[in-house]
Coordinates of C-alpha atoms in Angstrom, one line a residue:
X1 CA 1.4 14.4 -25.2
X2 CA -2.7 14.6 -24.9
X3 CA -5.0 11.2 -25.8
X4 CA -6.5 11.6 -29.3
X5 CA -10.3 12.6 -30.6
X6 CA -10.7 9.3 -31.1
X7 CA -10.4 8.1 -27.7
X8 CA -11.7 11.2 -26.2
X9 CA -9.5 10.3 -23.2
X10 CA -7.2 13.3 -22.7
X11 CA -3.9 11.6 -21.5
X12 CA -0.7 14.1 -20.2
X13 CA 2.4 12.8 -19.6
X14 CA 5.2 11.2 -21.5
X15 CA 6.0 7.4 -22.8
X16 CA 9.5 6.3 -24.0
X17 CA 9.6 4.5 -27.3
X18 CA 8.6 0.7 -26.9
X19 CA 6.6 1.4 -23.9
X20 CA 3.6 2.4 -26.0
X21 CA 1.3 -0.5 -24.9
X22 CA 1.0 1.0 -21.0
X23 CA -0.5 4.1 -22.3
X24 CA -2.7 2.4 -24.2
X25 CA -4.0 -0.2 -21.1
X26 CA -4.1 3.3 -19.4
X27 CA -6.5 4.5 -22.2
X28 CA -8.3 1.4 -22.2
X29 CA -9.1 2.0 -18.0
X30 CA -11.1 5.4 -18.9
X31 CA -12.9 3.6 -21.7
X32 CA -14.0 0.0 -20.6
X33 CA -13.1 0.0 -16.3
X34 CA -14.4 3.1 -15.4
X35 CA -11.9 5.2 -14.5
X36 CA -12.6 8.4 -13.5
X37 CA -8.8 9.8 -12.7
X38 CA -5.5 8.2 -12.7
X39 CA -2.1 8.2 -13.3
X40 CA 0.4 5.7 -13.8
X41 CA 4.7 5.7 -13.7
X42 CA 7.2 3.2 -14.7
X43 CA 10.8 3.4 -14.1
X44 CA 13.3 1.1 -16.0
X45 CA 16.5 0.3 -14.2
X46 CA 16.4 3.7 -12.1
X47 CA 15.3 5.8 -15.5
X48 CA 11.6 6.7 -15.9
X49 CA 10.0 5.8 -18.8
X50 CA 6.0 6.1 -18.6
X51 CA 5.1 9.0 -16.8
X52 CA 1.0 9.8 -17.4
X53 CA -2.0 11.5 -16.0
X54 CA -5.6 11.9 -17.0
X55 CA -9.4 12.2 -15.9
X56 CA -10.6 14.5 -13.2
X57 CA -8.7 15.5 -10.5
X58 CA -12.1 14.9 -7.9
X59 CA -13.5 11.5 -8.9
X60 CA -16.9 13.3 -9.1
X61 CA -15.7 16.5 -10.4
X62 CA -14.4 18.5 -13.5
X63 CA -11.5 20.0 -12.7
X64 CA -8.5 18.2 -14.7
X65 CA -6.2 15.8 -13.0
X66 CA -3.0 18.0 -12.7
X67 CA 0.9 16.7 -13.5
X68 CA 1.0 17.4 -9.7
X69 CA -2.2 15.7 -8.6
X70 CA -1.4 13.4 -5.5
X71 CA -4.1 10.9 -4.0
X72 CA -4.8 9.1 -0.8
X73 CA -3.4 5.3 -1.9
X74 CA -4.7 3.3 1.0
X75 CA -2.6 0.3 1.6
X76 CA -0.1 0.4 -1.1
X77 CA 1.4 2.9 1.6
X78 CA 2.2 0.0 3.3
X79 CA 5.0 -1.2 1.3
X80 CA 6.7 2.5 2.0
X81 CA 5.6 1.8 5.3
X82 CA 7.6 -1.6 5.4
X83 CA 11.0 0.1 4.3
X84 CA 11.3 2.1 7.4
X85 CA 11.8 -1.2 9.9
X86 CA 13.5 -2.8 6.9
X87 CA 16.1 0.3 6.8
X88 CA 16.3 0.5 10.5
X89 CA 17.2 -3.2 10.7
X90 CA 20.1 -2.6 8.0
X91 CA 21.3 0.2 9.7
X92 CA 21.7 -1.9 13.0
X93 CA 18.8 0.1 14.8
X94 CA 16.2 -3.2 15.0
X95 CA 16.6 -6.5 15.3
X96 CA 14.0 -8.4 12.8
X97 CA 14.2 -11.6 15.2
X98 CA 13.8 -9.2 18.7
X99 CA 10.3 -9.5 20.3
X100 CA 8.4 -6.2 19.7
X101 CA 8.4 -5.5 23.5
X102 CA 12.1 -5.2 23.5
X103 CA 11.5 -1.9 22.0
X104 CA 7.9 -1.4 23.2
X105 CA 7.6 -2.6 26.7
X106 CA 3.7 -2.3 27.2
X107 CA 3.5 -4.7 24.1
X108 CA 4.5 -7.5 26.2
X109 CA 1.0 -7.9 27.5
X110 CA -1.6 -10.9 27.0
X111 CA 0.6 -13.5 25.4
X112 CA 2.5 -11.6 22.9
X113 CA 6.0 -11.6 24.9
X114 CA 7.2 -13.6 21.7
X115 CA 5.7 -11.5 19.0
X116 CA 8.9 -10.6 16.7
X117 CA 9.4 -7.2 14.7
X118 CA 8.9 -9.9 11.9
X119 CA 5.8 -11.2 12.6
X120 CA 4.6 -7.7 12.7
X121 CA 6.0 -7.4 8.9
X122 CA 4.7 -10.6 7.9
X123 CA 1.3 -10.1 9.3
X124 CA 2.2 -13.3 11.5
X125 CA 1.3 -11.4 14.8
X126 CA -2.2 -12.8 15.7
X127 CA -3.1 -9.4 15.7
X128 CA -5.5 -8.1 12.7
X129 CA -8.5 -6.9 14.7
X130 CA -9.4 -5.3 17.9
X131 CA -11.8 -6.4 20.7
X132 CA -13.3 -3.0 20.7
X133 CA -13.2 -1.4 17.7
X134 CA -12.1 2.4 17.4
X135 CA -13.9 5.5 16.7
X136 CA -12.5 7.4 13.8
X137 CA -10.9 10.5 16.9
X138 CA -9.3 7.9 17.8
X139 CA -7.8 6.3 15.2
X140 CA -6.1 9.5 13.9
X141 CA -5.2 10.5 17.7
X142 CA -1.6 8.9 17.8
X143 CA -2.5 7.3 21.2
X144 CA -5.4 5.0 21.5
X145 CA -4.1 2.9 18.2
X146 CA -0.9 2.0 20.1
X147 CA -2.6 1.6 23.2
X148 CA -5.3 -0.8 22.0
X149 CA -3.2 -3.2 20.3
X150 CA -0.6 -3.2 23.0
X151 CA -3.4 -4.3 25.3
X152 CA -5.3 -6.6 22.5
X153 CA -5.0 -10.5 22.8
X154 CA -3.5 -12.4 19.8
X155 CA -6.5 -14.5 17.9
X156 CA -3.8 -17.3 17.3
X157 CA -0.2 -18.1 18.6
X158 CA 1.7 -15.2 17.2
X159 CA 4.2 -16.6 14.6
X160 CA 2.4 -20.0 13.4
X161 CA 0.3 -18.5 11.0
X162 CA -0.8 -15.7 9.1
X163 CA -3.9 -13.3 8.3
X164 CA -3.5 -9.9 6.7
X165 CA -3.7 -6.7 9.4
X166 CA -5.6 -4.4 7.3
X167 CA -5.9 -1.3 10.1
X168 CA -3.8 -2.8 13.1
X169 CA -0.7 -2.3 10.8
X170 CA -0.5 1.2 11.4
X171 CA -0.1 1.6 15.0
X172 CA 2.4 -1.9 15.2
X173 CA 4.3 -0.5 12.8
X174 CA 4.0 3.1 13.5
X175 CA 4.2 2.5 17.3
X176 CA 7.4 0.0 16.5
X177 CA 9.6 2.9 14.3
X178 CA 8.7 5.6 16.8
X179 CA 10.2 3.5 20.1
X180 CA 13.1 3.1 17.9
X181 CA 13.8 5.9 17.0
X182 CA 12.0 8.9 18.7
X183 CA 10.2 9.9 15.3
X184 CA 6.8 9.5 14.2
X185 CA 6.8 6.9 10.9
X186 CA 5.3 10.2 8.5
X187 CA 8.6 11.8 9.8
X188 CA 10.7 9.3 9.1
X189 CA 9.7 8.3 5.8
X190 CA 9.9 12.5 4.9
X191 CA 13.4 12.9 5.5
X192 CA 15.0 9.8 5.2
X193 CA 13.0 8.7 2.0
X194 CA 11.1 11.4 0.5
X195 CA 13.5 14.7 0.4
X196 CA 16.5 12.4 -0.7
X197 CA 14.7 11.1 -3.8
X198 CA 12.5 13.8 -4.0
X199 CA 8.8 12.0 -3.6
X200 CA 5.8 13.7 -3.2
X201 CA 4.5 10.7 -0.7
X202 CA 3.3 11.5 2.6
X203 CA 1.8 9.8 6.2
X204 CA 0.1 12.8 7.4
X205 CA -0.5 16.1 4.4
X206 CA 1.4 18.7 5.4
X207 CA -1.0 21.8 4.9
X208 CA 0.6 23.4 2.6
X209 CA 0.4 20.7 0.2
X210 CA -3.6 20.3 0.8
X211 CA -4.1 22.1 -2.3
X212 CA -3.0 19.2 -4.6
X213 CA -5.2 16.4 -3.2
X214 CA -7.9 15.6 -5.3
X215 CA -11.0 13.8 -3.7
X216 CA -11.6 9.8 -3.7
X217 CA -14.9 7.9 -4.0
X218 CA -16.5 4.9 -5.0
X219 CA -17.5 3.7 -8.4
X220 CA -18.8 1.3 -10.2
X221 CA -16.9 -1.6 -12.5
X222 CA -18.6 -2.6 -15.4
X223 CA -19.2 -6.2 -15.5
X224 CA -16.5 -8.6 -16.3
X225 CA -16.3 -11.4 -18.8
X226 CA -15.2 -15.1 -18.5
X227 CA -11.5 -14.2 -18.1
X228 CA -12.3 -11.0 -15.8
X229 CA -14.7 -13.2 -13.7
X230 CA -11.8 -15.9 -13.2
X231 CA -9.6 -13.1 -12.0
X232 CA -12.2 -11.9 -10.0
X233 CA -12.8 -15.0 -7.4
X234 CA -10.4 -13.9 -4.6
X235 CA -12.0 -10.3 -4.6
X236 CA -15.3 -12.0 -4.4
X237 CA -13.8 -14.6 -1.8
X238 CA -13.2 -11.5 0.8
X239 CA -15.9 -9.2 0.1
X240 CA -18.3 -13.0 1.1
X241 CA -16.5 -13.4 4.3
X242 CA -16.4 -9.6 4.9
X243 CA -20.3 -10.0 4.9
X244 CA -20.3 -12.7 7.6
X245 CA -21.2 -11.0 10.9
X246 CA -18.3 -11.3 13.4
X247 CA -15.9 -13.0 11.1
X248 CA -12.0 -12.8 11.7
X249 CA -12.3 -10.9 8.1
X250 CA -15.4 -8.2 9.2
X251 CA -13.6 -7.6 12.6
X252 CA -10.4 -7.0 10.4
X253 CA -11.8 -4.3 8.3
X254 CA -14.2 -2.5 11.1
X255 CA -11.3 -2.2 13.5
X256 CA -12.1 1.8 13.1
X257 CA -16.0 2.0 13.4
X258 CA -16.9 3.8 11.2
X259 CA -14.3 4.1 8.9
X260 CA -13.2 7.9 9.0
X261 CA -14.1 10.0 5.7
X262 CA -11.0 10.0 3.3
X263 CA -11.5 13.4 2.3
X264 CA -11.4 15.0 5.6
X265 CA -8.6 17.3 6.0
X266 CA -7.9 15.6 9.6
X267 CA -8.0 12.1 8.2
X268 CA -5.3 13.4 5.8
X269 CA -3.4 15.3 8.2
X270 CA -2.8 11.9 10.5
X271 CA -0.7 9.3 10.3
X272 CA -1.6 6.0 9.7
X273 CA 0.5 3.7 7.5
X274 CA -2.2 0.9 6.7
X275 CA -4.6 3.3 5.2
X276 CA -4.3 6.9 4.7
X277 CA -0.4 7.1 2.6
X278 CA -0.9 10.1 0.1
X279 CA 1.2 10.1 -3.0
X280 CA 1.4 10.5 -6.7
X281 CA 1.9 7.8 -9.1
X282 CA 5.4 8.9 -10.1
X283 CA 6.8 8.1 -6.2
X284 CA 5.0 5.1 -5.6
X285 CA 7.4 4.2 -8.7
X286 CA 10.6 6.3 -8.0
X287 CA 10.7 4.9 -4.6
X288 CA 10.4 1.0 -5.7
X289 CA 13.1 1.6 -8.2
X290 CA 15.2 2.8 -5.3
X291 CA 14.6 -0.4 -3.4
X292 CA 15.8 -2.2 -6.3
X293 CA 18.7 -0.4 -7.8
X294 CA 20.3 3.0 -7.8
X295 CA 18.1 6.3 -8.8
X296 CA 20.2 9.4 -9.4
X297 CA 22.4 8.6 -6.8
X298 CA 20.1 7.0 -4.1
X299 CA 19.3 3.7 -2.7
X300 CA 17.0 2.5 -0.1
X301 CA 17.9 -1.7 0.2
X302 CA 21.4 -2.7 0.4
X303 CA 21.3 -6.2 -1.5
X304 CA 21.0 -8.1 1.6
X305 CA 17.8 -6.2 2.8
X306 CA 16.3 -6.2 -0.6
X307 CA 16.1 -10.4 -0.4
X308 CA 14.5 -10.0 3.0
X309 CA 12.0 -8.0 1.8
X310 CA 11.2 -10.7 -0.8
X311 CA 11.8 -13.7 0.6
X312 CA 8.3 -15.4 1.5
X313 CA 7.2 -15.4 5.0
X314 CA 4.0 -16.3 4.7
X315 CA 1.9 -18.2 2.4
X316 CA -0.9 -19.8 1.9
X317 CA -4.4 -19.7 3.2
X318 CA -5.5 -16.1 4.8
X319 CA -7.3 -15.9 8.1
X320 CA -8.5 -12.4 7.1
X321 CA -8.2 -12.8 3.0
X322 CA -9.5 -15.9 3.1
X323 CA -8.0 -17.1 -0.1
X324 CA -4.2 -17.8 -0.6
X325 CA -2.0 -14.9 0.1
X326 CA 2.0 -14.6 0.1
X327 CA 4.3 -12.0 1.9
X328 CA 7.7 -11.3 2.4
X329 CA 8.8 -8.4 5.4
X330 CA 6.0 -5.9 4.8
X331 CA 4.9 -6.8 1.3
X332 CA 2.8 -8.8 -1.0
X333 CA 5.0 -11.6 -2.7
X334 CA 3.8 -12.6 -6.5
X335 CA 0.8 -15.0 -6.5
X336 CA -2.8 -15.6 -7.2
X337 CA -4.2 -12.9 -4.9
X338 CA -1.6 -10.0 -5.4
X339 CA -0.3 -10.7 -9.6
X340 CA 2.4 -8.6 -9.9
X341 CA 4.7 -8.9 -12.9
X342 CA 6.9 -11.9 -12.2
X343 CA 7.9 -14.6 -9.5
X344 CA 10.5 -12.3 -7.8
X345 CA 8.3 -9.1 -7.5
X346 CA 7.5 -7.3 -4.4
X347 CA 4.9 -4.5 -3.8
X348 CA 1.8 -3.7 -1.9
X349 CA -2.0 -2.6 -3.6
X350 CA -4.6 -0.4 -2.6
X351 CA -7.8 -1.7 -1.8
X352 CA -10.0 -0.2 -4.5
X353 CA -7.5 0.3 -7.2
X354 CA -3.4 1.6 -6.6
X355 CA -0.7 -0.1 -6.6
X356 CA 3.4 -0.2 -6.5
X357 CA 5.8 -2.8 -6.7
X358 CA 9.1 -3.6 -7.9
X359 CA 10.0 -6.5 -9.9
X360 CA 14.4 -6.6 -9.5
X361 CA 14.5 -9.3 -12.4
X362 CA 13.4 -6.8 -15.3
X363 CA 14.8 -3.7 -13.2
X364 CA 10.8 -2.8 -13.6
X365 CA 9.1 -0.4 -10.4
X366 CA 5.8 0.6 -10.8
X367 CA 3.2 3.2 -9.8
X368 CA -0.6 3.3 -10.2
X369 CA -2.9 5.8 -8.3
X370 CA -6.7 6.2 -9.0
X371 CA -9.6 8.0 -7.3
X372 CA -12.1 5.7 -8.5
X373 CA -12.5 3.2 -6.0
X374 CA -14.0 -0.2 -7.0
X375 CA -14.4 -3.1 -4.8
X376 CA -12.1 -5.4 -3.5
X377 CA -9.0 -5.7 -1.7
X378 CA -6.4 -7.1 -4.2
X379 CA -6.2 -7.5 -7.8
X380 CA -7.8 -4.6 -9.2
X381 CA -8.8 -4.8 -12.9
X382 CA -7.0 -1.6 -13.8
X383 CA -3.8 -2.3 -12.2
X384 CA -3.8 -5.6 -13.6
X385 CA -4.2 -3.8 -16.9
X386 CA -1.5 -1.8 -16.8
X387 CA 0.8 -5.1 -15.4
X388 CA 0.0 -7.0 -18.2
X389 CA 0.6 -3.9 -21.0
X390 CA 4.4 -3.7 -18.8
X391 CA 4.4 -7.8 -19.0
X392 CA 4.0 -7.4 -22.9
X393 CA 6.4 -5.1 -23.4
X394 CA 9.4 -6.6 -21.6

């Protein structure tokens, strides 16, 4: 199917009857949110039923966005990040409520001998920025992300509160899945998630898939009305305390300084979890359905993992965030900061714009890439597009 003259938005891809509304949302995203490429996939109860693709494949380019097009996704590779530890643990290889340094003896430095693998999941660790701040060789280096975090003092009493770990993520979980089991987290999540169900996701590009990646940049959102600006306060609550010199929040966010360039081929090539997942639309979604039910014969969460990964963890006030925030083991719960579709939903956004989650209530798992970035962290006006469109229709 293609968008129509009238729009002038030329949408590819496929929508099953009564699922109508998210292509129009997605439409809507081109025409009034400044999207420049996108795509979005919905699975129903392990079937897909909105599959779709439009825009430029480059958000400052001209080549179309391809049925193949894959994008780096930022942090909603965290919640595929987040299954590994979670799959482990149901598989009897780590213990959730074993201190990290049980697995990772040089973590048990500078009062973090009680850190759990949960805190780490939970962002409950103390442990979201880093005294000195890395460059961007070392970041992708495999080494000095471990090393530095293993070495870095908590900023509160690991497990009595909670601040999101925007960069720190990837080398405590990263370092945690590759003590347990002798393989990198990219390698893990390759063949023990992505060949079974057939996802094009990745933690470090392989080169021969280079080709498909299509290049990320800022833009600009157009201004938002009464009910947009509402939404808007705890994007505006971060990006204020981001702007505060040495605040929890800027220390946070600059842990790699400066941030590498997403479109370098090394930055794509690496492996970091927090940041630099590369996917298409369609696996973000195929691999939430699988958390949540069966898909063509596969399933990631046995019942009793699925409620850990959904049972809240943490809640309430941010120290990085700032405002109210809600996790589970390794993802964002339902709530002010992260709307997903329902109370029970679990997923993970992208800051700038994608976004997964799966919602078991409705059987509902969704996927939303984009190369446009717009500010914030959370709660991106696109994605919450298309999550009201999937709301509506249900």
């Amino acid at each position: 199917m293609s968008g129509s003259a009238e729009t002038g938005v030329d949408v590819r891809g496929t929508v099953a009857p009564g699922f109508e509304a998210v292509r129009d949302a997605f439409v809507r995203n081109f025409e009034e949110r400044g999207e420049r490429g996108a795509a979005v996939a919905l699975y129903r109860d392990g079937r897909k039923v909105v599959d779709l693709w439009a825009g430029t494949k480059d958000v400052d380019g001209t080549e179309p966005w391809a049925v193949d097009t894959v994008q780096v996704v930022r942090s909603a590779g965290k919640g595929i990040a987040a299954a590994v530890p979670l799959m482990l643990h149901q598989r009897g290889q780590v213990d959730l409520d074993a201190p990290v340094g049980t697995y990772w003896p040089e973590f048990k430095a500078n009062g973090k001998e009680r850190v759990l693998v949960r805190h780490l999941l939970a962002h409950r660790a103390g442990l979201p920025a880093l005294d000195r701040r890395l460059t961007p060789a070392e970041a992708i280096d495999g080494v000095s992300g471990p090393r530095a975090v293993a070495a870095q003092r908590p900023a509160w009493e690991p497990g009595t509160d909670h601040g999101y770990h925007p960069q720190t993520y990837s080398w405590l979980v990263g370092e945690l899945v590759r003590r347990a089991t002798g393989r990198t987290i990219g390698r893990w999540v390759t063949e023990e998630i992505g060949r079974p169900l057939g996802l094009d996701f990745w933690f470090g590009l392989p080169a021969d898939e280079a080709h498909r990646i299509g290049r990320i940049g800022r833009v600009e959102a157009p201004a938002a009305g009464d009910a947009g600006a509402l939404r808007m306060r705890p994007k505006r609550a971060v990006v204020e305390a981001y702007a505060v010199p040495g605040s929890l929040t800027r220390r946070a966010f600059d842990s790699i300084d400066p941030f590498p360039d997403e479109n370098d081929e090394a930055y794509r090539a690496a492996e970091l979890p927090a940041s630099n997942g590369i996917a298409t639309a369609r696996a973000l979604a195929r691999c939430y359905a699988a958390m949540i039910g069966d898909v063509d014969g596969h399933r990631l969460f046995a019942p009793a993992t699925l409620t850990l990964a959904r049972t809240e963890e943490s809640s309430g006030p941010d120290r990085v965030l700032v405002v109210n925030t809600r996790f589970g083991l390794g993802y964002m719960l339902h709530g002010p900061a992260a709307p997903l579709l329902g109370p029970g939903s679990f997923g993970h956004p992208g800051r700038g714009g994608s976004l997964g989650f799966a919602d078991p209530e409705s059987g509902v798992a969704l996927g939303y890439v984009t190369n446009g970035l717009q500010k914030g962290v959370t709660a991106d006006p696109r994605a919450q597009a298309i999550v009201r469109a999937v709301r509506s229709v249900l």
